[in-house]
Amino acid sequence: MPAENQSSHAPVDPASDAPRPYGGAAAPGDAGTGDPTAPQKPPRTPARIRTVHLRRFKEEGRRFAMLTAYDAQIASIFDEAGVEVLLVGDSASNVMMGRSTTLPITVEEMLVFSRSVVNGAERALVVADVPFGSYEASAQQAVETGVRFMKEAEVHAVKVEGDASMAGHVRAMVSAGIPVMAHVGFTPQSEHALGGYRVQGRGDAAARVLADARAMQEAGAFCVLMEMVPSDVAAEVEAALDVPTIGIGAGPATTGQVLVWQDMLGMTPGRLPRFVKRYADLRSTVSAAAAAYAEDVRSGAFPAEEHGF
Ligand code: KIV
C-alpha cells in the first residue's frame, strides 16, 4: 500500500508535464535526437493523472483505460499496472454488497469505498459515483454531496448520471470546484425508469444521446461516459465533443474504456453482458485455492511445522 507520498500530491504543471502511457513510447510530437543509437530519453510521466491529461490524451489521439475499484489493495494493483483512471462505481452496491441494483447504496457507504481507493492509488485519477438520491433534488444538493466526496474521501472528481436536465446541477458543481464526469446513455440509477438494462440511442433516440452529451460538456463536465450506446452513435458523440468520452458497451471510438473489474477478471458468476471481455478467471483460481486450504485444515496438513512459532 503506498504510504503518504508528498510527491504524488504535488501540483503538476500540465504544460511541462506531458502525460505518457505507463512504460510506453514517447508521444507523437516528441522531438528525439535523430540518432537511433543515442540513449532514449525515458518517457515523462505525470506524478498524478489529472483531468487536463485526459483532455490531452484525446487531443493527441491516445486512449486511456478506466477500471472500477472499491478497496485499497485492488486500487494499488490497478494503479501499478498503469490504469489511468479508477472509478469507485456505485456498482459497489452489486459487486461488493450483493444487491441487485445500484439504487440502495448510500453516500456514507460510497465514502468508505472511495476513501479506500484514494488510499491505494498513487497515480491514477480517482473518480467516485454520486449515488442515487444524493444529488437530483437541486443544484445545491448536488454541490453539497460533491463537496463531501472531495473533502471526506479526497477523490479527484465525481461522476454524475443523467440527461440534459441535470446540466444545471453539473454547472453548479463545476462552479464550486468539483470536477464532474457525466454519465449518459444507459444510466443504471434510472433502470426502473428506463424499463431495464436497454441500449439507449437507437434510431431517432441517437440525437438525444448527442444532445445530452453536448449539454454536459457545455455545463463544464471534463469527460462524458456513455453506457450501452450503439457504436456509431458513440463515435458521433466522440467526434462532436472537445472533451474525451469513455465507453462501456459503446464501441471502439471513445477515447477511454471502462469495465467493472469483477467482470473483467472473471469474479462475476453467470452470464456477462456482451460488452465485457474477460481477461482472467479469478473465480476459479480463488475457489480452488479456498478448497485446497479447507482440505489442508481438515486433514491437518495446515498449519505445518514451519507455520508455528
Ligand atoms: O457504477 C459503475 O461501475 C459504473 C460503470 C459501469 C461505468 O457506473
PDB file of C-alpha atoms and ligand atoms in Angstrom:
ATOM      1  CA  MET A   1       0.000   0.000   0.000  1.00  0.00           C
ATOM      2  CA  PRO A   2       1.523   3.355  -0.826  1.00  0.00           C
ATOM      3  CA  ALA A   3       2.447   5.407   2.202  1.00  0.00           C
ATOM      4  CA  GLU A   4       1.657   9.126   2.327  1.00  0.00           C
ATOM      5  CA  ASN A   5       3.630  10.320  -0.640  1.00  0.00           C
ATOM      6  CA  GLN A   6       4.059  14.042  -0.817  1.00  0.00           C
ATOM      7  CA  SER A   7       5.338  13.954  -4.373  1.00  0.00           C
ATOM      8  CA  SER A   8       2.210  12.189  -5.627  1.00  0.00           C
ATOM      9  CA  HIS A   9       0.154  15.100  -4.396  1.00  0.00           C
ATOM     10  CA  ALA A  10       2.477  17.796  -5.668  1.00  0.00           C
ATOM     11  CA  PRO A  11       0.959  20.153  -8.233  1.00  0.00           C
ATOM     12  CA  VAL A  12       1.710  19.134 -11.808  1.00  0.00           C
ATOM     13  CA  ASP A  13       2.291  21.809 -14.395  1.00  0.00           C
ATOM     14  CA  PRO A  14       0.326  20.482 -17.362  1.00  0.00           C
ATOM     15  CA  ALA A  15       2.500  22.420 -19.791  1.00  0.00           C
ATOM     16  CA  SER A  16       5.761  20.872 -18.582  1.00  0.00           C
ATOM     17  CA  ASP A  17       4.330  17.504 -17.659  1.00  0.00           C
ATOM     18  CA  ALA A  18       3.027  15.836 -20.776  1.00  0.00           C
ATOM     19  CA  PRO A  19       1.313  12.569 -19.842  1.00  0.00           C
ATOM     20  CA  ARG A  20       2.809   9.392 -21.233  1.00  0.00           C
ATOM     21  CA  PRO A  21       1.353   5.899 -21.197  1.00  0.00           C
ATOM     22  CA  TYR A  22       2.910   3.790 -18.482  1.00  0.00           C
ATOM     23  CA  GLY A  23       6.184   2.362 -19.774  1.00  0.00           C
ATOM     24  CA  GLY A  24       5.057   3.348 -23.241  1.00  0.00           C
ATOM     25  CA  ALA A  25       6.785   5.089 -26.084  1.00  0.00           C
ATOM     26  CA  ALA A  26       7.117   8.812 -26.320  1.00  0.00           C
ATOM     27  CA  ALA A  27       4.029  10.584 -27.548  1.00  0.00           C
ATOM     28  CA  PRO A  28       3.653  11.818 -31.112  1.00  0.00           C
ATOM     29  CA  GLY A  29       5.468  15.131 -31.454  1.00  0.00           C
ATOM     30  CA  ASP A  30       8.339  14.224 -29.126  1.00  0.00           C
ATOM     31  CA  ALA A  31      11.483  15.505 -30.734  1.00  0.00           C
ATOM     32  CA  GLY A  32      14.139  12.792 -30.351  1.00  0.00           C
ATOM     33  CA  THR A  33      17.791  13.271 -31.298  1.00  0.00           C
ATOM     34  CA  GLY A  34      17.607  11.796 -34.780  1.00  0.00           C
ATOM     35  CA  ASP A  35      20.402   9.403 -33.751  1.00  0.00           C
ATOM     36  CA  PRO A  36      18.936   5.914 -33.355  1.00  0.00           C
ATOM     37  CA  THR A  37      21.969   4.774 -31.302  1.00  0.00           C
ATOM     38  CA  ALA A  38      21.625   7.631 -28.785  1.00  0.00           C
ATOM     39  CA  PRO A  39      20.210   6.635 -25.389  1.00  0.00           C
ATOM     40  CA  GLN A  40      16.455   7.059 -25.399  1.00  0.00           C
ATOM     41  CA  LYS A  41      15.011   9.629 -23.046  1.00  0.00           C
ATOM     42  CA  PRO A  42      12.609   7.839 -20.684  1.00  0.00           C
ATOM     43  CA  PRO A  43       9.018   8.903 -21.271  1.00  0.00           C
ATOM     44  CA  ARG A  44       7.921  11.660 -18.930  1.00  0.00           C
ATOM     45  CA  THR A  45       5.002  10.689 -16.775  1.00  0.00           C
ATOM     46  CA  PRO A  46       2.866  12.915 -14.605  1.00  0.00           C
ATOM     47  CA  ALA A  47       3.010  12.339 -10.863  1.00  0.00           C
ATOM     48  CA  ARG A  48      -0.754  12.194 -10.887  1.00  0.00           C
ATOM     49  CA  ILE A  49      -3.141  11.788 -13.802  1.00  0.00           C
ATOM     50  CA  ARG A  50      -5.424  14.798 -13.818  1.00  0.00           C
ATOM     51  CA  THR A  51      -8.442  15.795 -15.823  1.00  0.00           C
ATOM     52  CA  VAL A  52      -6.256  18.003 -18.025  1.00  0.00           C
ATOM     53  CA  HIS A  53      -4.236  14.935 -19.031  1.00  0.00           C
ATOM     54  CA  LEU A  54      -7.357  13.090 -20.201  1.00  0.00           C
ATOM     55  CA  ARG A  55      -8.199  16.055 -22.410  1.00  0.00           C
ATOM     56  CA  ARG A  56      -4.694  15.950 -23.802  1.00  0.00           C
ATOM     57  CA  PHE A  57      -4.948  12.210 -24.482  1.00  0.00           C
ATOM     58  CA  LYS A  58      -7.894  12.978 -26.746  1.00  0.00           C
ATOM     59  CA  GLU A  59      -6.105  15.842 -28.487  1.00  0.00           C
ATOM     60  CA  GLU A  60      -3.114  13.581 -29.144  1.00  0.00           C
ATOM     61  CA  GLY A  61      -5.234  10.656 -30.354  1.00  0.00           C
ATOM     62  CA  ARG A  62      -4.276   8.434 -27.416  1.00  0.00           C
ATOM     63  CA  ARG A  63      -6.584   6.159 -25.484  1.00  0.00           C
ATOM     64  CA  PHE A  64      -6.790   5.504 -21.782  1.00  0.00           C
ATOM     65  CA  ALA A  65      -8.207   2.853 -19.503  1.00  0.00           C
ATOM     66  CA  MET A  66     -10.546   3.119 -16.558  1.00  0.00           C
ATOM     67  CA  LEU A  67     -11.470   0.249 -14.215  1.00  0.00           C
ATOM     68  CA  THR A  68     -13.728   0.222 -11.226  1.00  0.00           C
ATOM     69  CA  ALA A  69     -12.118  -0.238  -7.794  1.00  0.00           C
ATOM     70  CA  TYR A  70     -13.642  -0.321  -4.346  1.00  0.00           C
ATOM     71  CA  ASP A  71     -10.763  -1.064  -1.982  1.00  0.00           C
ATOM     72  CA  ALA A  72      -7.170  -0.015  -1.423  1.00  0.00           C
ATOM     73  CA  GLN A  73      -5.484  -3.300  -2.435  1.00  0.00           C
ATOM     74  CA  ILE A  74      -7.151  -3.599  -5.816  1.00  0.00           C
ATOM     75  CA  ALA A  75      -6.654   0.131  -6.355  1.00  0.00           C
ATOM     76  CA  SER A  76      -2.912  -0.234  -5.758  1.00  0.00           C
ATOM     77  CA  ILE A  77      -2.684  -3.207  -8.167  1.00  0.00           C
ATOM     78  CA  PHE A  78      -4.504  -1.349 -10.958  1.00  0.00           C
ATOM     79  CA  ASP A  79      -2.524   1.808 -10.222  1.00  0.00           C
ATOM     80  CA  GLU A  80       0.780  -0.092 -10.517  1.00  0.00           C
ATOM     81  CA  ALA A  81      -0.495  -1.751 -13.712  1.00  0.00           C
ATOM     82  CA  GLY A  82      -0.884   1.688 -15.267  1.00  0.00           C
ATOM     83  CA  VAL A  83      -4.652   2.055 -15.385  1.00  0.00           C
ATOM     84  CA  GLU A  84      -5.103   5.786 -15.760  1.00  0.00           C
ATOM     85  CA  VAL A  85      -8.489   6.252 -14.056  1.00  0.00           C
ATOM     86  CA  LEU A  86     -10.101   4.351 -11.170  1.00  0.00           C
ATOM     87  CA  LEU A  87     -13.867   4.603 -10.821  1.00  0.00           C
ATOM     88  CA  VAL A  88     -15.434   3.995  -7.441  1.00  0.00           C
ATOM     89  CA  GLY A  89     -18.683   2.992  -9.116  1.00  0.00           C
ATOM     90  CA  ASP A  90     -21.978   2.699  -7.337  1.00  0.00           C
ATOM     91  CA  SER A  91     -21.797  -0.797  -8.869  1.00  0.00           C
ATOM     92  CA  ALA A  92     -20.273  -1.420  -5.412  1.00  0.00           C
ATOM     93  CA  SER A  93     -23.910  -1.899  -4.440  1.00  0.00           C
ATOM     94  CA  ASN A  94     -23.967  -5.017  -6.662  1.00  0.00           C
ATOM     95  CA  VAL A  95     -20.472  -6.418  -6.658  1.00  0.00           C
ATOM     96  CA  MET A  96     -19.393  -5.539  -3.113  1.00  0.00           C
ATOM     97  CA  MET A  97     -22.693  -5.583  -1.233  1.00  0.00           C
ATOM     98  CA  GLY A  98     -24.651  -8.234  -3.114  1.00  0.00           C
ATOM     99  CA  ARG A  99     -27.640  -6.093  -4.018  1.00  0.00           C
ATOM    100  CA  SER A 100     -29.430  -6.407  -7.328  1.00  0.00           C
ATOM    101  CA  THR A 101     -29.300  -2.710  -8.301  1.00  0.00           C
ATOM    102  CA  THR A 102     -27.168   0.373  -7.655  1.00  0.00           C
ATOM    103  CA  LEU A 103     -30.092   2.301  -6.178  1.00  0.00           C
ATOM    104  CA  PRO A 104     -29.845   1.486  -2.448  1.00  0.00           C
ATOM    105  CA  ILE A 105     -26.198   2.412  -1.900  1.00  0.00           C
ATOM    106  CA  THR A 106     -25.769   5.441   0.373  1.00  0.00           C
ATOM    107  CA  VAL A 107     -23.363   8.360   0.397  1.00  0.00           C
ATOM    108  CA  GLU A 108     -21.823   7.025   3.627  1.00  0.00           C
ATOM    109  CA  GLU A 109     -21.185   3.601   2.053  1.00  0.00           C
ATOM    110  CA  MET A 110     -19.748   5.181  -1.100  1.00  0.00           C
ATOM    111  CA  LEU A 111     -17.479   7.405   1.004  1.00  0.00           C
ATOM    112  CA  VAL A 112     -15.892   4.344   2.654  1.00  0.00           C
ATOM    113  CA  PHE A 113     -15.192   2.683  -0.703  1.00  0.00           C
ATOM    114  CA  SER A 114     -13.952   5.978  -2.154  1.00  0.00           C
ATOM    115  CA  ARG A 115     -11.588   6.778   0.729  1.00  0.00           C
ATOM    116  CA  SER A 116     -10.161   3.249   0.457  1.00  0.00           C
ATOM    117  CA  VAL A 117      -9.425   3.601  -3.264  1.00  0.00           C
ATOM    118  CA  VAL A 118      -7.802   7.005  -2.750  1.00  0.00           C
ATOM    119  CA  ASN A 119      -5.575   5.419  -0.080  1.00  0.00           C
ATOM    120  CA  GLY A 120      -4.443   2.741  -2.551  1.00  0.00           C
ATOM    121  CA  ALA A 121      -3.852   4.866  -5.659  1.00  0.00           C
ATOM    122  CA  GLU A 122      -0.699   6.920  -6.073  1.00  0.00           C
ATOM    123  CA  ARG A 123      -1.030   7.964  -9.678  1.00  0.00           C
ATOM    124  CA  ALA A 124      -4.474   7.219 -11.084  1.00  0.00           C
ATOM    125  CA  LEU A 125      -7.219   9.812 -11.198  1.00  0.00           C
ATOM    126  CA  VAL A 126      -9.876   8.630  -8.733  1.00  0.00           C
ATOM    127  CA  VAL A 127     -13.494   9.343  -9.647  1.00  0.00           C
ATOM    128  CA  ALA A 128     -16.451   8.459  -7.409  1.00  0.00           C
ATOM    129  CA  ASP A 129     -20.093   7.982  -8.351  1.00  0.00           C
ATOM    130  CA  VAL A 130     -22.542  10.203  -6.510  1.00  0.00           C
ATOM    131  CA  PRO A 131     -25.298   7.738  -5.585  1.00  0.00           C
ATOM    132  CA  PHE A 132     -28.996   7.783  -6.419  1.00  0.00           C
ATOM    133  CA  GLY A 133     -30.939  10.224  -4.239  1.00  0.00           C
ATOM    134  CA  SER A 134     -27.933  12.313  -3.237  1.00  0.00           C
ATOM    135  CA  TYR A 135     -27.914  14.994  -5.969  1.00  0.00           C
ATOM    136  CA  GLU A 136     -31.081  15.074  -8.087  1.00  0.00           C
ATOM    137  CA  ALA A 137     -33.279  17.278  -5.874  1.00  0.00           C
ATOM    138  CA  SER A 138     -31.420  20.534  -6.521  1.00  0.00           C
ATOM    139  CA  ALA A 139     -28.143  22.037  -7.685  1.00  0.00           C
ATOM    140  CA  GLN A 140     -27.422  22.842  -4.040  1.00  0.00           C
ATOM    141  CA  GLN A 141     -27.879  19.199  -3.006  1.00  0.00           C
ATOM    142  CA  ALA A 142     -25.572  18.159  -5.858  1.00  0.00           C
ATOM    143  CA  VAL A 143     -22.899  20.635  -4.719  1.00  0.00           C
ATOM    144  CA  GLU A 144     -23.195  19.537  -1.085  1.00  0.00           C
ATOM    145  CA  THR A 145     -22.832  15.862  -1.988  1.00  0.00           C
ATOM    146  CA  GLY A 146     -19.947  16.545  -4.366  1.00  0.00           C
ATOM    147  CA  VAL A 147     -18.152  18.538  -1.676  1.00  0.00           C
ATOM    148  CA  ARG A 148     -18.472  15.619   0.756  1.00  0.00           C
ATOM    149  CA  PHE A 149     -16.752  13.298  -1.731  1.00  0.00           C
ATOM    150  CA  MET A 150     -13.945  15.790  -2.388  1.00  0.00           C
ATOM    151  CA  LYS A 151     -13.473  16.643   1.294  1.00  0.00           C
ATOM    152  CA  GLU A 152     -14.153  13.406   3.178  1.00  0.00           C
ATOM    153  CA  ALA A 153     -12.897  10.847   0.632  1.00  0.00           C
ATOM    154  CA  GLU A 154     -10.467  13.173  -1.185  1.00  0.00           C
ATOM    155  CA  VAL A 155     -11.451  11.826  -4.597  1.00  0.00           C
ATOM    156  CA  HIS A 156     -10.316  13.885  -7.559  1.00  0.00           C
ATOM    157  CA  ALA A 157     -13.659  14.040  -9.358  1.00  0.00           C
ATOM    158  CA  VAL A 158     -17.205  12.731  -9.168  1.00  0.00           C
ATOM    159  CA  LYS A 159     -19.410  11.060 -11.760  1.00  0.00           C
ATOM    160  CA  VAL A 160     -22.999  12.172 -12.241  1.00  0.00           C
ATOM    161  CA  GLU A 161     -25.607  10.126 -14.113  1.00  0.00           C
ATOM    162  CA  GLY A 162     -28.278  11.927 -16.056  1.00  0.00           C
ATOM    163  CA  ASP A 163     -29.527  13.575 -19.201  1.00  0.00           C
ATOM    164  CA  ALA A 164     -29.525  17.246 -20.204  1.00  0.00           C
ATOM    165  CA  SER A 165     -31.966  18.016 -17.371  1.00  0.00           C
ATOM    166  CA  MET A 166     -29.018  17.513 -14.957  1.00  0.00           C
ATOM    167  CA  ALA A 167     -26.814  20.049 -16.755  1.00  0.00           C
ATOM    168  CA  GLY A 168     -27.683  22.838 -14.295  1.00  0.00           C
ATOM    169  CA  HIS A 169     -26.639  20.636 -11.383  1.00  0.00           C
ATOM    170  CA  VAL A 170     -23.365  19.818 -13.139  1.00  0.00           C
ATOM    171  CA  ARG A 171     -22.732  23.515 -13.841  1.00  0.00           C
ATOM    172  CA  ALA A 172     -23.204  24.368 -10.164  1.00  0.00           C
ATOM    173  CA  MET A 173     -20.845  21.557  -9.088  1.00  0.00           C
ATOM    174  CA  VAL A 174     -18.168  22.648 -11.567  1.00  0.00           C
ATOM    175  CA  SER A 175     -18.534  26.275 -10.369  1.00  0.00           C
ATOM    176  CA  ALA A 176     -17.981  25.023  -6.828  1.00  0.00           C
ATOM    177  CA  GLY A 177     -14.680  23.446  -7.906  1.00  0.00           C
ATOM    178  CA  ILE A 178     -15.866  19.856  -8.253  1.00  0.00           C
ATOM    179  CA  PRO A 179     -14.629  18.182 -11.462  1.00  0.00           C
ATOM    180  CA  VAL A 180     -17.544  16.244 -12.972  1.00  0.00           C
ATOM    181  CA  MET A 181     -17.558  13.227 -15.290  1.00  0.00           C
ATOM    182  CA  ALA A 182     -21.011  12.973 -16.868  1.00  0.00           C
ATOM    183  CA  HIS A 183     -22.663   9.583 -17.499  1.00  0.00           C
ATOM    184  CA  VAL A 184     -25.220   9.450 -20.336  1.00  0.00           C
ATOM    185  CA  GLY A 185     -26.886   6.767 -22.438  1.00  0.00           C
ATOM    186  CA  PHE A 186     -27.951   3.887 -20.216  1.00  0.00           C
ATOM    187  CA  THR A 187     -27.789   5.160 -16.632  1.00  0.00           C
ATOM    188  CA  PRO A 188     -28.180   2.281 -14.134  1.00  0.00           C
ATOM    189  CA  GLN A 189     -29.650   4.524 -11.421  1.00  0.00           C
ATOM    190  CA  SER A 190     -32.626   5.016 -13.789  1.00  0.00           C
ATOM    191  CA  GLU A 191     -33.023   1.354 -14.689  1.00  0.00           C
ATOM    192  CA  HIS A 192     -36.642   1.273 -13.491  1.00  0.00           C
ATOM    193  CA  ALA A 193     -37.476   4.493 -15.330  1.00  0.00           C
ATOM    194  CA  LEU A 194     -35.757   3.219 -18.490  1.00  0.00           C
ATOM    195  CA  GLY A 195     -37.507  -0.161 -18.381  1.00  0.00           C
ATOM    196  CA  GLY A 196     -34.466  -2.268 -17.528  1.00  0.00           C
ATOM    197  CA  TYR A 197     -30.985  -2.690 -18.986  1.00  0.00           C
ATOM    198  CA  ARG A 198     -31.510  -1.456 -22.531  1.00  0.00           C
ATOM    199  CA  VAL A 199     -29.303   0.013 -25.215  1.00  0.00           C
ATOM    200  CA  GLN A 200     -30.018   3.758 -25.457  1.00  0.00           C
ATOM    201  CA  GLY A 201     -29.769   5.920 -28.563  1.00  0.00           C
ATOM    202  CA  ARG A 202     -31.033   3.567 -31.258  1.00  0.00           C
ATOM    203  CA  GLY A 203     -32.684   5.185 -34.286  1.00  0.00           C
ATOM    204  CA  ASP A 204     -34.252   8.560 -33.576  1.00  0.00           C
ATOM    205  CA  ALA A 205     -33.033   8.438 -29.968  1.00  0.00           C
ATOM    206  CA  ALA A 206     -29.444   8.938 -31.190  1.00  0.00           C
ATOM    207  CA  ALA A 207     -29.988  12.710 -31.336  1.00  0.00           C
ATOM    208  CA  ARG A 208     -30.935  12.689 -27.685  1.00  0.00           C
ATOM    209  CA  VAL A 209     -27.691  10.990 -26.606  1.00  0.00           C
ATOM    210  CA  LEU A 210     -25.745  13.598 -28.582  1.00  0.00           C
ATOM    211  CA  ALA A 211     -27.800  16.441 -27.082  1.00  0.00           C
ATOM    212  CA  ASP A 212     -27.279  15.090 -23.542  1.00  0.00           C
ATOM    213  CA  ALA A 213     -23.534  14.783 -24.085  1.00  0.00           C
ATOM    214  CA  ARG A 214     -23.301  18.299 -25.540  1.00  0.00           C
ATOM    215  CA  ALA A 215     -25.301  19.723 -22.641  1.00  0.00           C
ATOM    216  CA  MET A 216     -22.940  18.067 -20.155  1.00  0.00           C
ATOM    217  CA  GLN A 217     -19.876  19.400 -21.955  1.00  0.00           C
ATOM    218  CA  GLU A 218     -21.381  22.899 -22.037  1.00  0.00           C
ATOM    219  CA  ALA A 219     -22.108  22.612 -18.311  1.00  0.00           C
ATOM    220  CA  GLY A 220     -18.390  22.022 -17.718  1.00  0.00           C
ATOM    221  CA  ALA A 221     -18.062  18.234 -17.467  1.00  0.00           C
ATOM    222  CA  PHE A 222     -14.426  17.271 -18.144  1.00  0.00           C
ATOM    223  CA  CYS A 223     -15.417  13.946 -19.694  1.00  0.00           C
ATOM    224  CA  VAL A 224     -18.577  12.160 -20.845  1.00  0.00           C
ATOM    225  CA  LEU A 225     -19.099   8.452 -20.193  1.00  0.00           C
ATOM    226  CA  MET A 226     -21.540   6.605 -22.462  1.00  0.00           C
ATOM    227  CA  GLU A 227     -23.025   3.273 -21.430  1.00  0.00           C
ATOM    228  CA  MET A 228     -24.751   0.852 -23.829  1.00  0.00           C
ATOM    229  CA  VAL A 229     -24.962   3.187 -26.800  1.00  0.00           C
ATOM    230  CA  PRO A 230     -24.642   1.967 -30.421  1.00  0.00           C
ATOM    231  CA  SER A 231     -21.038   2.201 -31.612  1.00  0.00           C
ATOM    232  CA  ASP A 232     -21.835   4.594 -34.478  1.00  0.00           C
ATOM    233  CA  VAL A 233     -23.699   6.954 -32.143  1.00  0.00           C
ATOM    234  CA  ALA A 234     -20.829   6.893 -29.639  1.00  0.00           C
ATOM    235  CA  ALA A 235     -18.407   7.642 -32.484  1.00  0.00           C
ATOM    236  CA  GLU A 236     -20.528  10.643 -33.480  1.00  0.00           C
ATOM    237  CA  VAL A 237     -20.525  11.934 -29.905  1.00  0.00           C
ATOM    238  CA  GLU A 238     -16.753  11.440 -29.543  1.00  0.00           C
ATOM    239  CA  ALA A 239     -16.238  13.417 -32.772  1.00  0.00           C
ATOM    240  CA  ALA A 240     -18.643  16.174 -31.772  1.00  0.00           C
ATOM    241  CA  LEU A 241     -17.197  16.856 -28.313  1.00  0.00           C
ATOM    242  CA  ASP A 242     -13.945  18.561 -27.335  1.00  0.00           C
ATOM    243  CA  VAL A 243     -13.803  16.654 -24.053  1.00  0.00           C
ATOM    244  CA  PRO A 244     -12.860  12.960 -24.067  1.00  0.00           C
ATOM    245  CA  THR A 245     -15.533  10.285 -23.931  1.00  0.00           C
ATOM    246  CA  ILE A 246     -15.349   6.943 -22.145  1.00  0.00           C
ATOM    247  CA  GLY A 247     -17.342   3.934 -23.296  1.00  0.00           C
ATOM    248  CA  ILE A 248     -18.815   0.822 -21.748  1.00  0.00           C
ATOM    249  CA  GLY A 249     -20.768  -1.057 -24.374  1.00  0.00           C
ATOM    250  CA  ALA A 250     -20.263   1.925 -26.683  1.00  0.00           C
ATOM    251  CA  GLY A 251     -17.833   0.508 -29.240  1.00  0.00           C
ATOM    252  CA  PRO A 252     -14.219   1.342 -30.027  1.00  0.00           C
ATOM    253  CA  ALA A 253     -14.332   5.060 -30.935  1.00  0.00           C
ATOM    254  CA  THR A 254     -14.290   6.601 -27.466  1.00  0.00           C
ATOM    255  CA  THR A 255     -11.042   7.986 -26.013  1.00  0.00           C
ATOM    256  CA  GLY A 256     -11.347   5.763 -22.942  1.00  0.00           C
ATOM    257  CA  GLN A 257     -12.925   2.448 -21.993  1.00  0.00           C
ATOM    258  CA  VAL A 258     -14.205   1.234 -18.631  1.00  0.00           C
ATOM    259  CA  LEU A 259     -15.185  -2.146 -17.221  1.00  0.00           C
ATOM    260  CA  VAL A 260     -16.257  -3.355 -13.796  1.00  0.00           C
ATOM    261  CA  TRP A 261     -13.198  -5.193 -12.507  1.00  0.00           C
ATOM    262  CA  GLN A 262     -15.047  -8.254 -11.214  1.00  0.00           C
ATOM    263  CA  ASP A 263     -16.493  -8.778 -14.711  1.00  0.00           C
ATOM    264  CA  MET A 264     -13.162  -8.181 -16.426  1.00  0.00           C
ATOM    265  CA  LEU A 265     -11.191 -10.533 -14.145  1.00  0.00           C
ATOM    266  CA  GLY A 266     -13.740 -13.327 -14.014  1.00  0.00           C
ATOM    267  CA  MET A 267     -15.032 -12.938 -10.452  1.00  0.00           C
ATOM    268  CA  THR A 268     -18.649 -12.411 -11.531  1.00  0.00           C
ATOM    269  CA  PRO A 269     -20.563 -15.697 -11.888  1.00  0.00           C
ATOM    270  CA  GLY A 270     -23.028 -16.369 -14.671  1.00  0.00           C
ATOM    271  CA  ARG A 271     -23.661 -14.675 -17.975  1.00  0.00           C
ATOM    272  CA  LEU A 272     -21.901 -11.392 -18.618  1.00  0.00           C
ATOM    273  CA  PRO A 273     -23.036  -8.514 -20.815  1.00  0.00           C
ATOM    274  CA  ARG A 274     -21.661  -8.852 -24.352  1.00  0.00           C
ATOM    275  CA  PHE A 275     -19.519  -5.721 -23.959  1.00  0.00           C
ATOM    276  CA  VAL A 276     -17.367  -7.423 -21.290  1.00  0.00           C
ATOM    277  CA  LYS A 277     -14.073  -9.046 -22.235  1.00  0.00           C
ATOM    278  CA  ARG A 278     -12.795 -11.451 -19.574  1.00  0.00           C
ATOM    279  CA  TYR A 279      -9.045 -11.220 -19.032  1.00  0.00           C
ATOM    280  CA  ALA A 280      -8.747 -13.797 -16.203  1.00  0.00           C
ATOM    281  CA  ASP A 281     -10.748 -16.435 -14.362  1.00  0.00           C
ATOM    282  CA  LEU A 282     -10.140 -15.361 -10.779  1.00  0.00           C
ATOM    283  CA  ARG A 283     -13.305 -17.030  -9.507  1.00  0.00           C
ATOM    284  CA  SER A 284     -11.932 -20.478 -10.401  1.00  0.00           C
ATOM    285  CA  THR A 285      -8.480 -19.619  -9.044  1.00  0.00           C
ATOM    286  CA  VAL A 286      -9.842 -18.313  -5.731  1.00  0.00           C
ATOM    287  CA  SER A 287     -12.327 -21.153  -5.402  1.00  0.00           C
ATOM    288  CA  ALA A 288      -9.651 -23.838  -5.995  1.00  0.00           C
ATOM    289  CA  ALA A 289      -7.298 -22.161  -3.510  1.00  0.00           C
ATOM    290  CA  ALA A 290     -10.039 -21.886  -0.854  1.00  0.00           C
ATOM    291  CA  ALA A 291     -10.989 -25.545  -1.342  1.00  0.00           C
ATOM    292  CA  ALA A 292      -7.320 -26.626  -1.061  1.00  0.00           C
ATOM    293  CA  TYR A 293      -6.893 -24.586   2.138  1.00  0.00           C
ATOM    294  CA  ALA A 294     -10.066 -26.042   3.685  1.00  0.00           C
ATOM    295  CA  GLU A 295      -8.948 -29.563   2.798  1.00  0.00           C
ATOM    296  CA  ASP A 296      -5.499 -28.935   4.321  1.00  0.00           C
ATOM    297  CA  VAL A 297      -7.138 -27.695   7.531  1.00  0.00           C
ATOM    298  CA  ARG A 298      -9.431 -30.721   7.698  1.00  0.00           C
ATOM    299  CA  SER A 299      -6.588 -33.175   7.037  1.00  0.00           C
ATOM    300  CA  GLY A 300      -4.167 -31.437   9.374  1.00  0.00           C
ATOM    301  CA  ALA A 301      -1.722 -30.576   6.553  1.00  0.00           C
ATOM    302  CA  PHE A 302      -2.011 -26.908   7.529  1.00  0.00           C
ATOM    303  CA  PRO A 303      -0.538 -25.456   9.637  1.00  0.00           C
ATOM    304  CA  ALA A 304       2.734 -27.350   9.245  1.00  0.00           C
ATOM    305  CA  GLU A 305       5.791 -27.148  11.471  1.00  0.00           C
ATOM    306  CA  GLU A 306       7.146 -24.077   9.632  1.00  0.00           C
ATOM    307  CA  HIS A 307       3.966 -22.066  10.222  1.00  0.00           C
ATOM    308  CA  GLY A 308       4.300 -22.221  14.007  1.00  0.00           C
ATOM    309  CA  PHE A 309       6.412 -20.238  16.484  1.00  0.00           C
TER     310      PHE A 309
HETATM  311  O1  KIV B   1     -21.021   2.097 -11.240  1.00  0.00           O
HETATM  312  C1  KIV B   1     -20.265   1.762 -12.175  1.00  0.00           C
HETATM  313  O2  KIV B   1     -19.436   0.850 -12.051  1.00  0.00           O
HETATM  314  C2  KIV B   1     -20.374   2.484 -13.436  1.00  0.00           C
HETATM  315  C3  KIV B   1     -19.683   1.896 -14.620  1.00  0.00           C
HETATM  316  C4  KIV B   1     -20.404   0.700 -15.080  1.00  0.00           C
HETATM  317  C5  KIV B   1     -19.483   2.884 -15.685  1.00  0.00           C
HETATM  318  O3  KIV B   1     -21.019   3.479 -13.496  1.00  0.00           O
END
